[in-house]
């Protein structure tokens, strides 16, 4: 386990807030404008009006989070001390609201806001242990080459050339392609691909990646089952599942060991890391879309004392301004 001093944890938090400004620096030192990234995300999904720049197709939900007895030992966040209400949303990656639920190399998303009078704790996570890009500039380029041309399709040669020049951007799709399409939003695990620093009441800090482990297990569809499904089945499946009881996930902190990268969400840590269960998210019911659409799930600014994002991961800070741009476009 990698433990850092309270001083280091404070530095991590301050730095992450400082880098959450209007533009984000990539590792090559160039700024990638959040507005340009959001434009490229919209273009890649066919420029649909009034939708999210990513996670455009989704289902709004409510539930609760109940922390484990071990959670306060790792984080002093009040959300880890008692059961709190949750507003959540499952989604399909990308800005196309008509994307098929059958799409394979596309992440399923899980956004959640755990509420407490002291403030929110928000995580926005995906069904893969890695993100597709290492820097905001790389995300801009990744999305730009996927924009449909005049024939309505992206240029396959451009995508191939980009992948060859940026091999780390192929890991996420390779991971998803190696697994079956999930039969349910509640039948797949989700990862917060960033390294978080959890700090307890004594000031002890622990670096960890967070994982949401589906209580239902990994419910994959066979090729024949997939063929028989319509393009939209997740919302109905969830309604049916929730009519029988909550859909739950264990929130697990996967503990870093010396040398595990904390600044690169395209790299997964080795499987055999120690972990601590922080609690259970129970999704109980579907909520009207308006409940989730009124604001954005901002995973950068909506973190309590006791949970900090990584200061040195350029993808983390870049999320906040990009989500704000997307919200302003879909709300107007
Ligand atoms: C530079 C990095 C990133 C950018 C620019 C970006 C961009 C966006 C944008 C513009 C939205 C729509 C927000 C809204 O309208 O409310 C969004 C939503 C989302 N993003 Fe990201 N993203 C980034 C990184 C990530 C990462 C690392 C993950 C996964 C760990 C992720 C997962 C999601 C999910 C699941 C949603 C849907 C949220 C919802 O249901 O409201 N994004 N992203």
Coordinates of C-alpha atoms and ligand atoms in Angstrom, one line a residue:
X1 CA 0.0 0.0 0.0
X2 CA 1.3 3.5 -0.8
X3 CA 0.7 5.9 2.0
X4 CA 1.6 9.6 1.7
X5 CA 1.9 12.2 4.4
X6 CA -0.9 14.5 5.3
X7 CA 1.2 17.4 4.0
X8 CA 1.4 15.6 0.6
X9 CA -2.3 14.9 0.6
X10 CA -3.0 18.6 1.2
X11 CA -0.7 19.5 -1.6
X12 CA -2.5 17.0 -3.9
X13 CA -5.9 18.6 -3.1
X14 CA -4.7 22.2 -3.5
X15 CA -3.0 21.4 -6.8
X16 CA -6.0 19.6 -8.2
X17 CA -8.2 22.6 -7.5
X18 CA -5.6 24.9 -9.0
X19 CA -5.4 22.9 -12.2
X20 CA -9.2 22.8 -12.5
X21 CA -9.2 26.1 -14.4
X22 CA -10.7 27.1 -17.7
X23 CA -8.1 25.2 -19.8
X24 CA -6.1 22.1 -19.2
X25 CA -2.4 21.5 -20.1
X26 CA -1.4 18.3 -21.7
X27 CA 1.9 16.7 -21.0
X28 CA 3.4 18.3 -24.1
X29 CA 2.6 21.6 -22.6
X30 CA -0.1 22.7 -25.0
X31 CA -3.5 23.8 -23.9
X32 CA -6.5 21.9 -25.2
X33 CA -9.5 24.2 -25.0
X34 CA -12.5 22.5 -23.2
X35 CA -14.9 24.1 -25.7
X36 CA -12.9 22.6 -28.6
X37 CA -12.9 19.2 -26.9
X38 CA -16.7 19.4 -26.4
X39 CA -17.2 20.5 -30.0
X40 CA -15.2 17.5 -31.2
X41 CA -17.2 15.1 -28.9
X42 CA -20.4 16.5 -30.3
X43 CA -19.2 16.3 -33.9
X44 CA -18.1 12.6 -33.4
X45 CA -21.7 11.8 -32.3
X46 CA -23.3 13.6 -35.3
X47 CA -24.0 17.0 -33.6
X48 CA -27.3 16.1 -32.0
X49 CA -29.0 19.0 -30.3
X50 CA -29.7 19.4 -26.5
X51 CA -27.7 16.3 -25.4
X52 CA -24.6 15.6 -23.3
X53 CA -21.2 15.7 -24.9
X54 CA -20.8 12.2 -23.6
X55 CA -23.3 9.8 -22.0
X56 CA -26.0 11.3 -24.2
X57 CA -28.2 8.2 -23.9
X58 CA -29.0 7.2 -20.3
X59 CA -31.3 6.6 -17.4
X60 CA -31.6 8.8 -14.3
X61 CA -31.9 7.0 -10.9
X62 CA -32.1 7.3 -7.2
X63 CA -30.8 5.2 -4.3
X64 CA -28.5 5.3 -1.3
X65 CA -24.9 4.8 -0.3
X66 CA -24.2 2.9 2.9
X67 CA -20.5 3.0 4.0
X68 CA -18.7 -0.1 5.4
X69 CA -17.2 -0.2 9.0
X70 CA -13.8 0.1 7.3
X71 CA -14.5 3.3 5.3
X72 CA -13.9 5.9 8.0
X73 CA -10.4 4.4 8.5
X74 CA -9.5 5.5 5.0
X75 CA -11.5 8.7 4.5
X76 CA -13.0 11.3 6.8
X77 CA -15.6 12.4 4.3
X78 CA -19.0 12.5 6.0
X79 CA -20.4 10.3 3.2
X80 CA -18.3 7.5 4.6
X81 CA -19.8 7.8 8.1
X82 CA -23.5 7.3 7.5
X83 CA -26.0 6.2 4.8
X84 CA -26.6 9.1 2.4
X85 CA -29.1 9.6 -0.5
X86 CA -27.8 9.1 -4.1
X87 CA -28.9 10.6 -7.4
X88 CA -27.3 8.5 -10.2
X89 CA -27.3 8.0 -14.0
X90 CA -26.3 5.0 -16.2
X91 CA -25.3 5.9 -19.7
X92 CA -23.8 4.8 -23.0
X93 CA -20.5 6.6 -24.0
X94 CA -20.6 9.3 -26.7
X95 CA -22.8 12.1 -27.7
X96 CA -25.2 10.2 -29.9
X97 CA -28.5 9.7 -28.0
X98 CA -29.5 7.0 -30.6
X99 CA -26.5 4.8 -30.0
X100 CA -27.4 1.1 -29.8
X101 CA -27.3 -0.6 -26.4
X102 CA -25.7 -3.5 -28.3
X103 CA -22.6 -1.5 -29.2
X104 CA -19.5 -3.4 -27.9
X105 CA -16.4 -1.1 -27.8
X106 CA -18.4 1.6 -26.0
X107 CA -18.1 2.2 -22.3
X108 CA -21.3 2.1 -20.1
X109 CA -21.2 5.0 -17.7
X110 CA -22.2 5.4 -14.1
X111 CA -22.5 8.9 -12.6
X112 CA -23.5 9.3 -9.0
X113 CA -24.0 12.2 -6.6
X114 CA -23.9 11.2 -2.9
X115 CA -25.5 14.1 -1.0
X116 CA -24.9 15.4 2.5
X117 CA -25.7 18.8 4.1
X118 CA -21.9 19.5 4.1
X119 CA -21.7 19.1 0.3
X120 CA -21.8 16.5 -2.5
X121 CA -19.5 13.6 -3.3
X122 CA -19.6 12.9 -7.1
X123 CA -18.0 10.1 -9.0
X124 CA -18.5 9.6 -12.8
X125 CA -17.1 6.2 -13.8
X126 CA -17.0 3.7 -16.7
X127 CA -17.2 0.0 -17.4
X128 CA -13.5 -0.3 -18.2
X129 CA -10.4 0.0 -16.0
X130 CA -8.8 2.5 -18.4
X131 CA -9.8 5.7 -20.3
X132 CA -9.1 6.0 -24.0
X133 CA -6.7 8.9 -23.8
X134 CA -3.9 10.2 -21.6
X135 CA -4.2 14.0 -22.1
X136 CA -6.9 16.4 -23.1
X137 CA -5.1 17.2 -26.4
X138 CA -5.0 13.5 -27.2
X139 CA -8.8 13.3 -26.4
X140 CA -9.4 16.3 -28.8
X141 CA -7.4 14.5 -31.5
X142 CA -9.1 11.1 -30.8
X143 CA -12.5 12.7 -31.1
X144 CA -11.6 14.8 -34.1
X145 CA -10.6 11.8 -36.3
X146 CA -13.9 10.2 -35.5
X147 CA -16.1 13.0 -36.9
X148 CA -18.3 11.6 -39.7
X149 CA -17.4 12.9 -43.2
X150 CA -19.9 13.9 -46.0
X151 CA -20.9 10.2 -46.3
X152 CA -22.0 10.1 -42.7
X153 CA -19.0 7.8 -41.7
X154 CA -15.7 8.6 -40.1
X155 CA -12.5 8.1 -42.2
X156 CA -11.3 4.6 -41.3
X157 CA -7.8 5.3 -42.5
X158 CA -7.5 8.4 -40.3
X159 CA -8.6 6.4 -37.3
X160 CA -6.1 3.6 -38.1
X161 CA -3.2 6.1 -38.5
X162 CA -4.2 7.8 -35.2
X163 CA -4.3 4.5 -33.4
X164 CA -0.9 3.5 -34.8
X165 CA 0.7 6.7 -33.7
X166 CA -1.1 6.6 -30.2
X167 CA -1.2 2.9 -29.2
X168 CA -2.3 3.7 -25.6
X169 CA -5.6 5.0 -27.0
X170 CA -6.5 1.4 -28.3
X171 CA -6.4 -0.2 -24.8
X172 CA -9.9 0.7 -23.8
X173 CA -11.5 -0.7 -27.0
X174 CA -9.4 -3.8 -26.8
X175 CA -10.5 -4.4 -23.2
X176 CA -14.2 -4.0 -24.2
X177 CA -13.9 -6.0 -27.4
X178 CA -12.5 -8.9 -25.3
X179 CA -15.7 -9.1 -23.2
X180 CA -19.4 -9.7 -23.9
X181 CA -21.8 -6.8 -24.2
X182 CA -23.3 -6.3 -20.8
X183 CA -26.9 -7.6 -20.5
X184 CA -27.7 -4.9 -17.9
X185 CA -26.3 -1.6 -16.7
X186 CA -26.4 -3.3 -13.3
X187 CA -24.5 -6.4 -14.6
X188 CA -21.1 -5.0 -15.1
X189 CA -18.3 -3.4 -13.0
X190 CA -17.4 0.2 -13.2
X191 CA -14.0 2.0 -12.6
X192 CA -13.0 5.5 -11.6
X193 CA -9.9 5.4 -13.8
X194 CA -8.1 8.1 -11.9
X195 CA -6.0 7.6 -8.7
X196 CA -7.7 9.3 -5.7
X197 CA -6.1 10.2 -2.4
X198 CA -8.3 9.3 0.6
X199 CA -7.4 11.0 3.9
X200 CA -8.8 9.9 7.3
X201 CA -9.5 12.0 10.4
X202 CA -5.9 11.4 11.7
X203 CA -4.5 12.8 8.5
X204 CA -3.2 9.5 7.1
X205 CA -3.5 9.4 3.3
X206 CA -4.0 6.4 1.0
X207 CA -3.7 6.4 -2.8
X208 CA -6.4 4.2 -4.4
X209 CA -8.4 3.7 -7.6
X210 CA -12.1 3.2 -7.0
X211 CA -14.1 0.3 -8.4
X212 CA -17.8 -0.4 -8.3
X213 CA -18.4 -4.2 -8.3
X214 CA -21.8 -5.3 -9.5
X215 CA -23.6 -7.5 -6.9
X216 CA -25.4 -9.2 -9.9
X217 CA -22.0 -10.2 -11.3
X218 CA -20.8 -9.8 -14.9
X219 CA -24.0 -10.4 -16.9
X220 CA -22.8 -10.8 -20.5
X221 CA -24.9 -11.5 -23.6
X222 CA -24.0 -14.4 -25.9
X223 CA -23.9 -13.5 -29.6
X224 CA -27.3 -15.1 -30.1
X225 CA -28.8 -13.3 -27.2
X226 CA -27.4 -10.0 -28.5
X227 CA -28.8 -10.6 -32.0
X228 CA -32.3 -11.1 -30.5
X229 CA -32.2 -7.8 -28.6
X230 CA -33.6 -4.5 -29.9
X231 CA -31.3 -1.5 -30.0
X232 CA -32.7 -0.1 -26.8
X233 CA -33.2 -2.6 -24.0
X234 CA -31.3 -1.3 -21.0
X235 CA -34.0 1.1 -19.7
X236 CA -36.7 -1.6 -19.7
X237 CA -34.3 -4.2 -18.3
X238 CA -33.6 -1.8 -15.4
X239 CA -37.2 -1.1 -14.8
X240 CA -38.0 -4.8 -14.5
X241 CA -34.9 -5.4 -12.3
X242 CA -35.7 -2.6 -9.9
X243 CA -39.3 -3.8 -9.6
X244 CA -37.9 -6.8 -7.8
X245 CA -35.4 -5.0 -5.6
X246 CA -32.4 -2.7 -5.6
X247 CA -29.5 -3.0 -8.0
X248 CA -26.3 -2.7 -5.9
X249 CA -22.6 -2.3 -6.2
X250 CA -19.8 -2.6 -3.7
X251 CA -17.6 0.5 -3.8
X252 CA -14.0 -0.9 -3.5
X253 CA -10.8 1.1 -2.9
X254 CA -8.0 -0.7 -4.8
X255 CA -4.8 0.3 -3.0
X256 CA -1.7 1.6 -4.9
X257 CA 1.7 0.1 -4.5
X258 CA 5.0 1.9 -5.1
X259 CA 5.4 2.5 -8.8
X260 CA 1.7 2.4 -9.8
X261 CA 1.1 5.3 -12.1
X262 CA -1.2 8.0 -10.7
X263 CA -1.1 10.3 -13.7
X264 CA -2.2 8.1 -16.6
X265 CA -5.7 6.8 -16.9
X266 CA -4.8 4.7 -20.0
X267 CA -2.8 2.4 -17.7
X268 CA -4.6 -0.2 -15.4
X269 CA -2.8 -1.2 -12.2
X270 CA -2.0 -4.9 -11.8
X271 CA -5.0 -7.1 -10.9
X272 CA -3.6 -8.4 -7.6
X273 CA -3.6 -5.2 -5.6
X274 CA -5.1 -5.2 -2.1
X275 CA -8.5 -3.6 -1.7
X276 CA -10.8 -2.3 1.0
X277 CA -14.6 -2.2 0.6
X278 CA -15.8 1.3 1.3
X279 CA -19.6 0.6 1.2
X280 CA -22.6 -0.3 -1.0
X281 CA -24.4 1.8 -3.6
X282 CA -28.0 0.6 -3.9
X283 CA -30.0 1.9 -6.8
X284 CA -33.7 1.7 -5.9
X285 CA -35.8 3.5 -8.6
X286 CA -35.8 5.3 -11.9
X287 CA -36.1 9.1 -11.7
X288 CA -37.4 11.5 -14.3
X289 CA -34.6 12.7 -16.7
X290 CA -35.1 16.2 -15.5
X291 CA -33.6 15.3 -12.1
X292 CA -30.3 14.4 -13.7
X293 CA -30.4 17.0 -16.5
X294 CA -30.7 20.1 -14.4
X295 CA -27.0 20.1 -13.5
X296 CA -23.9 18.2 -14.5
X297 CA -22.2 15.5 -12.4
X298 CA -18.9 17.2 -11.9
X299 CA -16.4 14.7 -10.5
X300 CA -13.7 17.3 -10.0
X301 CA -15.2 20.1 -7.9
X302 CA -17.8 18.0 -6.1
X303 CA -15.5 16.2 -3.7
X304 CA -15.5 16.5 0.1
X305 CA -12.5 16.8 2.4
X306 CA -11.1 13.3 2.7
X307 CA -11.3 12.5 -1.0
X308 CA -9.0 14.2 -3.6
X309 CA -8.5 13.7 -7.3
X310 CA -5.0 13.4 -8.8
X311 CA -3.1 16.7 -9.2
X312 CA -0.8 15.2 -11.9
X313 CA -3.4 13.5 -14.1
X314 CA -4.2 16.1 -16.8
X315 CA -7.4 14.2 -17.7
X316 CA -8.9 14.7 -14.3
X317 CA -8.8 18.5 -14.0
X318 CA -10.0 18.9 -17.6
X319 CA -13.3 17.3 -16.9
X320 CA -14.8 20.1 -14.9
X321 CA -14.6 22.9 -17.5
X322 CA -15.7 20.5 -20.3
X323 CA -18.7 19.3 -18.4
X324 CA -19.7 22.9 -17.7
X325 CA -19.5 23.8 -21.4
X326 CA -21.6 20.7 -22.3
X327 CA -24.2 21.7 -19.7
X328 CA -24.4 25.3 -20.9
X329 CA -24.9 24.0 -24.5
X330 CA -27.6 21.5 -23.7
X331 CA -29.4 23.8 -21.3
X332 CA -29.8 26.7 -23.9
Ligands
LIG1 C1 -10.6 15.4 -20.4 C2 -11.3 14.4 -20.0 C3 -12.8 14.3 -20.3 C4 -13.7 15.2 -21.0 C5 -13.3 16.4 -21.7 C6 -15.0 14.6 -20.9 C7 -16.1 15.2 -21.4 C8 -17.4 14.9 -21.1 C9 -18.6 15.7 -21.3 C10 -18.6 17.0 -22.1 C11 -19.6 15.1 -20.7 C12 -21.1 15.6 -20.7 C13 -21.3 16.4 -19.4 C14 -22.7 16.9 -19.2 O1 -23.3 17.5 -20.2 O2 -23.2 16.9 -18.1 C15 -19.2 13.9 -20.1 C16 -20.0 13.0 -19.5 C17 -19.5 11.8 -19.0 N1 -18.2 11.4 -18.9 FE1 -16.6 12.4 -19.5 N2 -15.0 13.5 -20.1 C18 -13.7 13.3 -19.7 C19 -13.2 12.2 -19.0 C20 -13.9 11.2 -18.5 C21 -13.5 10.1 -17.8 C22 -12.0 9.9 -17.4 C23 -14.6 9.3 -17.6 C24 -14.6 8.0 -16.9 C25 -13.9 7.6 -15.8 C26 -15.7 9.9 -18.1 C27 -17.0 9.4 -18.1 C28 -18.2 10.2 -18.4 C29 -19.5 9.7 -18.1 C30 -19.9 8.4 -17.5 C31 -20.4 10.8 -18.5 C32 -21.9 10.8 -18.4 C33 -22.3 11.6 -17.2 C34 -23.8 11.7 -17.0 O3 -24.5 10.7 -17.0 O4 -24.3 12.8 -16.8 N3 -15.3 11.1 -18.7 N4 -17.8 13.8 -20.3

